[in-house]
Amino acid sequence: MKCDTFLIKYAEIGTKGKNRYVFEDILCKRIRVRLKELGSFEVKRDYGRIYVYANSEYDYDDVMERLTKIFGIVGVCPVLRTTLDLSKEDGGFDDIAETLIKHFENEFDSFDFSFKMFVKRNNKSFPITSMEMDARLGEVLLKKYEDEGLHVDIHTPDIKVYVEIRDQVYIYSKIIPGPGGLPTGTNGRGLALLSGGIDSPVATYMIAKRGVEMEAVYFNAPPYTSERAKDKVKKLGTICSEYAGPIRLHIVNFTDMQLCIYDKCPHDELTIIMKRYMYRMAEEIAKKEGLECIVTGESIGQVSSQTAQSLLVINEVINEIPVYRPLIGMDKQEIINLSQKIDTYETSILPYEDCCTIFVAKHPVTKPHLDVIKRSEEKLKGVIEPIYEKAMSTIETVVLK
Ligand code: ATP
Ligand code: MG
């Protein structure tokens, strides 16, 4: 076993004052859920920190892969533990030294780097002071690895070697970065408009990262869009769920809505009017599910329906629930970079048509006027209502995890 314990580092939770325990408990719970199928683990708050103790064999890479995706975690340190022996005069030093070497063997392939020891003696029954332990353990490492390039640098070491002496001894020296953010479920719940593109999964990720538990809605248009397009959205939601926890995806059959709008409204206004109906439905779903925000992947000027004027007209249908657009000021390349980082990119670029590309006009309006759009929507009166109701009453909901 490469290590028997993981020390979980988290940043912002520590600033939450009295609420800190609530945040920590939620983070522990998320970790337990994510590790459940990988072995037997105990996740505990100890000494003001979170530890994951492995009680069975496990695959190190699988565990790391999961831990480093959980929101709220800024870093994961693989820890090797050993026991103290307070019946001995030196507290069991040899065993600590041996465990330190074992830790080095596990964590490093070569030893041509500088280090500094950071021994913390919380357990004052341990007979050797921290400073003396720093020196003695440093010597142990040098003796073993000096020939291979290991050296001490007390000002800017490449590696900080931590040895914490408590009821047991905890040794670690590597921090593998996590995604940061806040644990899912500590900041309310939201509804993402999730399409199969590059942008909306990134937007979902960004809001979920702030601790918002996400649901999602996808407007599907069979047979104009294929089953594969729907599967792609599910896949994207599933990737987001690796960070954000399970996501309930509401799939709305939007085909008849689109056909009705296509039939009655000017074609250069189709996208705007369709978006307005998507937003109306999204707000209704959010209210019904008790969600506190709507999230979209829009970015100013990216396409005709995302000019400032288009967004004004589209947003006008929203009555109560705020719409968050975390990508609003980002360039496409910045969004792509983020989607590559979170691993949604390869799925997003699969070439399955989404419902908007089928019904797009050759020359869509880029500066829609609200009164003109409202007048066009008048033409839908008396026709679209039952279609709208049917779409809302036949929503299929699946849980992605
Ligand atoms: P994306 O890359 O997220 O698909 P996009 O650049 O294709 O975005 P639009 O098609 O204009 O942009 O959509 C803007 C936003 O509206 C999307 O980011 C998404 O949040 C939402 N949206 C668009 N189409 C759908 C759909 N079929 N189902 C759910 N949400 C959608
Ligand atoms: Mg799209």
PDB file of N, CA, C and O in Angstrom, residues 258 262 265-272 274 303-305 355-366:
ATOM      1  N   GLN A 258     -40.881  23.817 -30.870  1.00  0.00           N
ATOM      2  CA  GLN A 258     -40.071  24.382 -31.953  1.00  0.00           C
ATOM      3  C   GLN A 258     -40.844  24.419 -33.263  1.00  0.00           C
ATOM      4  O   GLN A 258     -40.794  25.402 -33.997  1.00  0.00           O
ATOM      5  N   TYR A 262     -41.694  27.671 -35.329  1.00  0.00           N
ATOM      6  CA  TYR A 262     -41.206  27.673 -36.720  1.00  0.00           C
ATOM      7  C   TYR A 262     -42.353  28.000 -37.684  1.00  0.00           C
ATOM      8  O   TYR A 262     -42.191  28.727 -38.655  1.00  0.00           O
ATOM      9  N   CYS A 265     -43.793  32.065 -36.482  1.00  0.00           N
ATOM     10  CA  CYS A 265     -42.989  33.273 -36.239  1.00  0.00           C
ATOM     11  C   CYS A 265     -41.960  33.495 -37.347  1.00  0.00           C
ATOM     12  O   CYS A 265     -41.556  32.542 -38.017  1.00  0.00           O
ATOM     13  N   PRO A 266     -41.524  34.742 -37.519  1.00  0.00           N
ATOM     14  CA  PRO A 266     -40.476  35.019 -38.509  1.00  0.00           C
ATOM     15  C   PRO A 266     -39.220  34.202 -38.213  1.00  0.00           C
ATOM     16  O   PRO A 266     -38.806  34.105 -37.050  1.00  0.00           O
ATOM     17  N   HIS A 267     -38.647  33.647 -39.252  1.00  0.00           N
ATOM     18  CA  HIS A 267     -37.540  32.706 -39.018  1.00  0.00           C
ATOM     19  C   HIS A 267     -36.279  33.348 -38.465  1.00  0.00           C
ATOM     20  O   HIS A 267     -35.512  32.711 -37.760  1.00  0.00           O
ATOM     21  N   ASP A 268     -36.086  34.639 -38.755  1.00  0.00           N
ATOM     22  CA  ASP A 268     -34.878  35.276 -38.188  1.00  0.00           C
ATOM     23  C   ASP A 268     -35.014  35.509 -36.679  1.00  0.00           C
ATOM     24  O   ASP A 268     -34.050  35.851 -36.012  1.00  0.00           O
ATOM     25  N   GLU A 269     -36.235  35.313 -36.163  1.00  0.00           N
ATOM     26  CA  GLU A 269     -36.433  35.497 -34.712  1.00  0.00           C
ATOM     27  C   GLU A 269     -36.551  34.173 -33.964  1.00  0.00           C
ATOM     28  O   GLU A 269     -36.747  34.148 -32.738  1.00  0.00           O
ATOM     29  N   LEU A 270     -36.427  33.070 -34.700  1.00  0.00           N
ATOM     30  CA  LEU A 270     -36.682  31.748 -34.100  1.00  0.00           C
ATOM     31  C   LEU A 270     -35.848  31.491 -32.850  1.00  0.00           C
ATOM     32  O   LEU A 270     -36.369  31.081 -31.815  1.00  0.00           O
ATOM     33  N   THR A 271     -34.553  31.723 -32.977  1.00  0.00           N
ATOM     34  CA  THR A 271     -33.666  31.378 -31.863  1.00  0.00           C
ATOM     35  C   THR A 271     -34.036  32.166 -30.616  1.00  0.00           C
ATOM     36  O   THR A 271     -34.086  31.622 -29.515  1.00  0.00           O
ATOM     37  N   ILE A 272     -34.311  33.445 -30.807  1.00  0.00           N
ATOM     38  CA  ILE A 272     -34.658  34.290 -29.659  1.00  0.00           C
ATOM     39  C   ILE A 272     -35.954  33.792 -29.001  1.00  0.00           C
ATOM     40  O   ILE A 272     -36.032  33.628 -27.776  1.00  0.00           O
ATOM     41  N   MET A 274     -37.370  30.836 -29.256  1.00  0.00           N
ATOM     42  CA  MET A 274     -37.176  29.504 -28.647  1.00  0.00           C
ATOM     43  C   MET A 274     -36.471  29.620 -27.292  1.00  0.00           C
ATOM     44  O   MET A 274     -36.853  28.966 -26.327  1.00  0.00           O
ATOM     45  N   VAL A 303     -22.501  34.312 -30.041  1.00  0.00           N
ATOM     46  CA  VAL A 303     -23.345  34.073 -31.224  1.00  0.00           C
ATOM     47  C   VAL A 303     -24.468  35.115 -31.206  1.00  0.00           C
ATOM     48  O   VAL A 303     -24.596  35.871 -30.248  1.00  0.00           O
ATOM     49  N   SER A 304     -25.283  35.096 -32.265  1.00  0.00           N
ATOM     50  CA  SER A 304     -26.284  36.155 -32.409  1.00  0.00           C
ATOM     51  C   SER A 304     -27.265  36.210 -31.226  1.00  0.00           C
ATOM     52  O   SER A 304     -27.755  37.263 -30.868  1.00  0.00           O
ATOM     53  N   SER A 305     -27.526  35.061 -30.627  1.00  0.00           N
ATOM     54  CA  SER A 305     -28.484  35.068 -29.514  1.00  0.00           C
ATOM     55  C   SER A 305     -27.805  35.457 -28.197  1.00  0.00           C
ATOM     56  O   SER A 305     -28.427  35.421 -27.146  1.00  0.00           O
ATOM     57  N   CYS A 355     -30.574  20.887 -30.524  1.00  0.00           N
ATOM     58  CA  CYS A 355     -31.887  21.244 -31.070  1.00  0.00           C
ATOM     59  C   CYS A 355     -31.895  22.622 -31.718  1.00  0.00           C
ATOM     60  O   CYS A 355     -32.683  22.914 -32.584  1.00  0.00           O
ATOM     61  N   CYS A 356     -30.985  23.500 -31.292  1.00  0.00           N
ATOM     62  CA  CYS A 356     -31.007  24.849 -31.860  1.00  0.00           C
ATOM     63  C   CYS A 356     -30.397  24.911 -33.257  1.00  0.00           C
ATOM     64  O   CYS A 356     -30.787  25.733 -34.070  1.00  0.00           O
ATOM     65  N   THR A 357     -29.453  24.040 -33.550  1.00  0.00           N
ATOM     66  CA  THR A 357     -28.798  24.127 -34.854  1.00  0.00           C
ATOM     67  C   THR A 357     -29.740  23.692 -35.987  1.00  0.00           C
ATOM     68  O   THR A 357     -29.577  24.110 -37.119  1.00  0.00           O
ATOM     69  N   ILE A 358     -30.717  22.867 -35.678  1.00  0.00           N
ATOM     70  CA  ILE A 358     -31.656  22.425 -36.703  1.00  0.00           C
ATOM     71  C   ILE A 358     -32.546  23.586 -37.162  1.00  0.00           C
ATOM     72  O   ILE A 358     -32.810  23.741 -38.342  1.00  0.00           O
ATOM     73  N   PHE A 359     -32.961  24.387 -36.201  1.00  0.00           N
ATOM     74  CA  PHE A 359     -33.941  25.422 -36.525  1.00  0.00           C
ATOM     75  C   PHE A 359     -33.335  26.822 -36.679  1.00  0.00           C
ATOM     76  O   PHE A 359     -34.033  27.801 -36.619  1.00  0.00           O
ATOM     77  N   VAL A 360     -32.017  26.884 -36.824  1.00  0.00           N
ATOM     78  CA  VAL A 360     -31.443  28.232 -36.938  1.00  0.00           C
ATOM     79  C   VAL A 360     -31.668  28.826 -38.320  1.00  0.00           C
ATOM     80  O   VAL A 360     -31.584  28.136 -39.328  1.00  0.00           O
ATOM     81  N   ALA A 361     -31.927  30.122 -38.319  1.00  0.00           N
ATOM     82  CA  ALA A 361     -32.118  30.836 -39.577  1.00  0.00           C
ATOM     83  C   ALA A 361     -30.759  31.169 -40.178  1.00  0.00           C
ATOM     84  O   ALA A 361     -29.754  31.171 -39.466  1.00  0.00           O
ATOM     85  N   LYS A 362     -30.767  31.460 -41.491  1.00  0.00           N
ATOM     86  CA  LYS A 362     -29.503  31.831 -42.136  1.00  0.00           C
ATOM     87  C   LYS A 362     -28.999  33.161 -41.591  1.00  0.00           C
ATOM     88  O   LYS A 362     -27.817  33.361 -41.377  1.00  0.00           O
ATOM     89  N   HIS A 363     -29.930  34.080 -41.383  1.00  0.00           N
ATOM     90  CA  HIS A 363     -29.540  35.402 -40.891  1.00  0.00           C
ATOM     91  C   HIS A 363     -30.362  35.782 -39.663  1.00  0.00           C
ATOM     92  O   HIS A 363     -31.304  36.577 -39.757  1.00  0.00           O
ATOM     93  N   PRO A 364     -30.031  35.213 -38.525  1.00  0.00           N
ATOM     94  CA  PRO A 364     -30.815  35.517 -37.322  1.00  0.00           C
ATOM     95  C   PRO A 364     -30.618  36.971 -36.890  1.00  0.00           C
ATOM     96  O   PRO A 364     -29.584  37.569 -37.163  1.00  0.00           O
ATOM     97  N   VAL A 365     -31.632  37.518 -36.228  1.00  0.00           N
ATOM     98  CA  VAL A 365     -31.480  38.896 -35.728  1.00  0.00           C
ATOM     99  C   VAL A 365     -30.381  38.927 -34.667  1.00  0.00           C
ATOM    100  O   VAL A 365     -30.253  38.010 -33.853  1.00  0.00           O
ATOM    101  N   THR A 366     -29.614  39.995 -34.712  1.00  0.00           N
ATOM    102  CA  THR A 366     -28.565  40.129 -33.691  1.00  0.00           C
ATOM    103  C   THR A 366     -28.915  41.248 -32.710  1.00  0.00           C
ATOM    104  O   THR A 366     -28.343  41.331 -31.638  1.00  0.00           O
TER     105      THR A 366
END
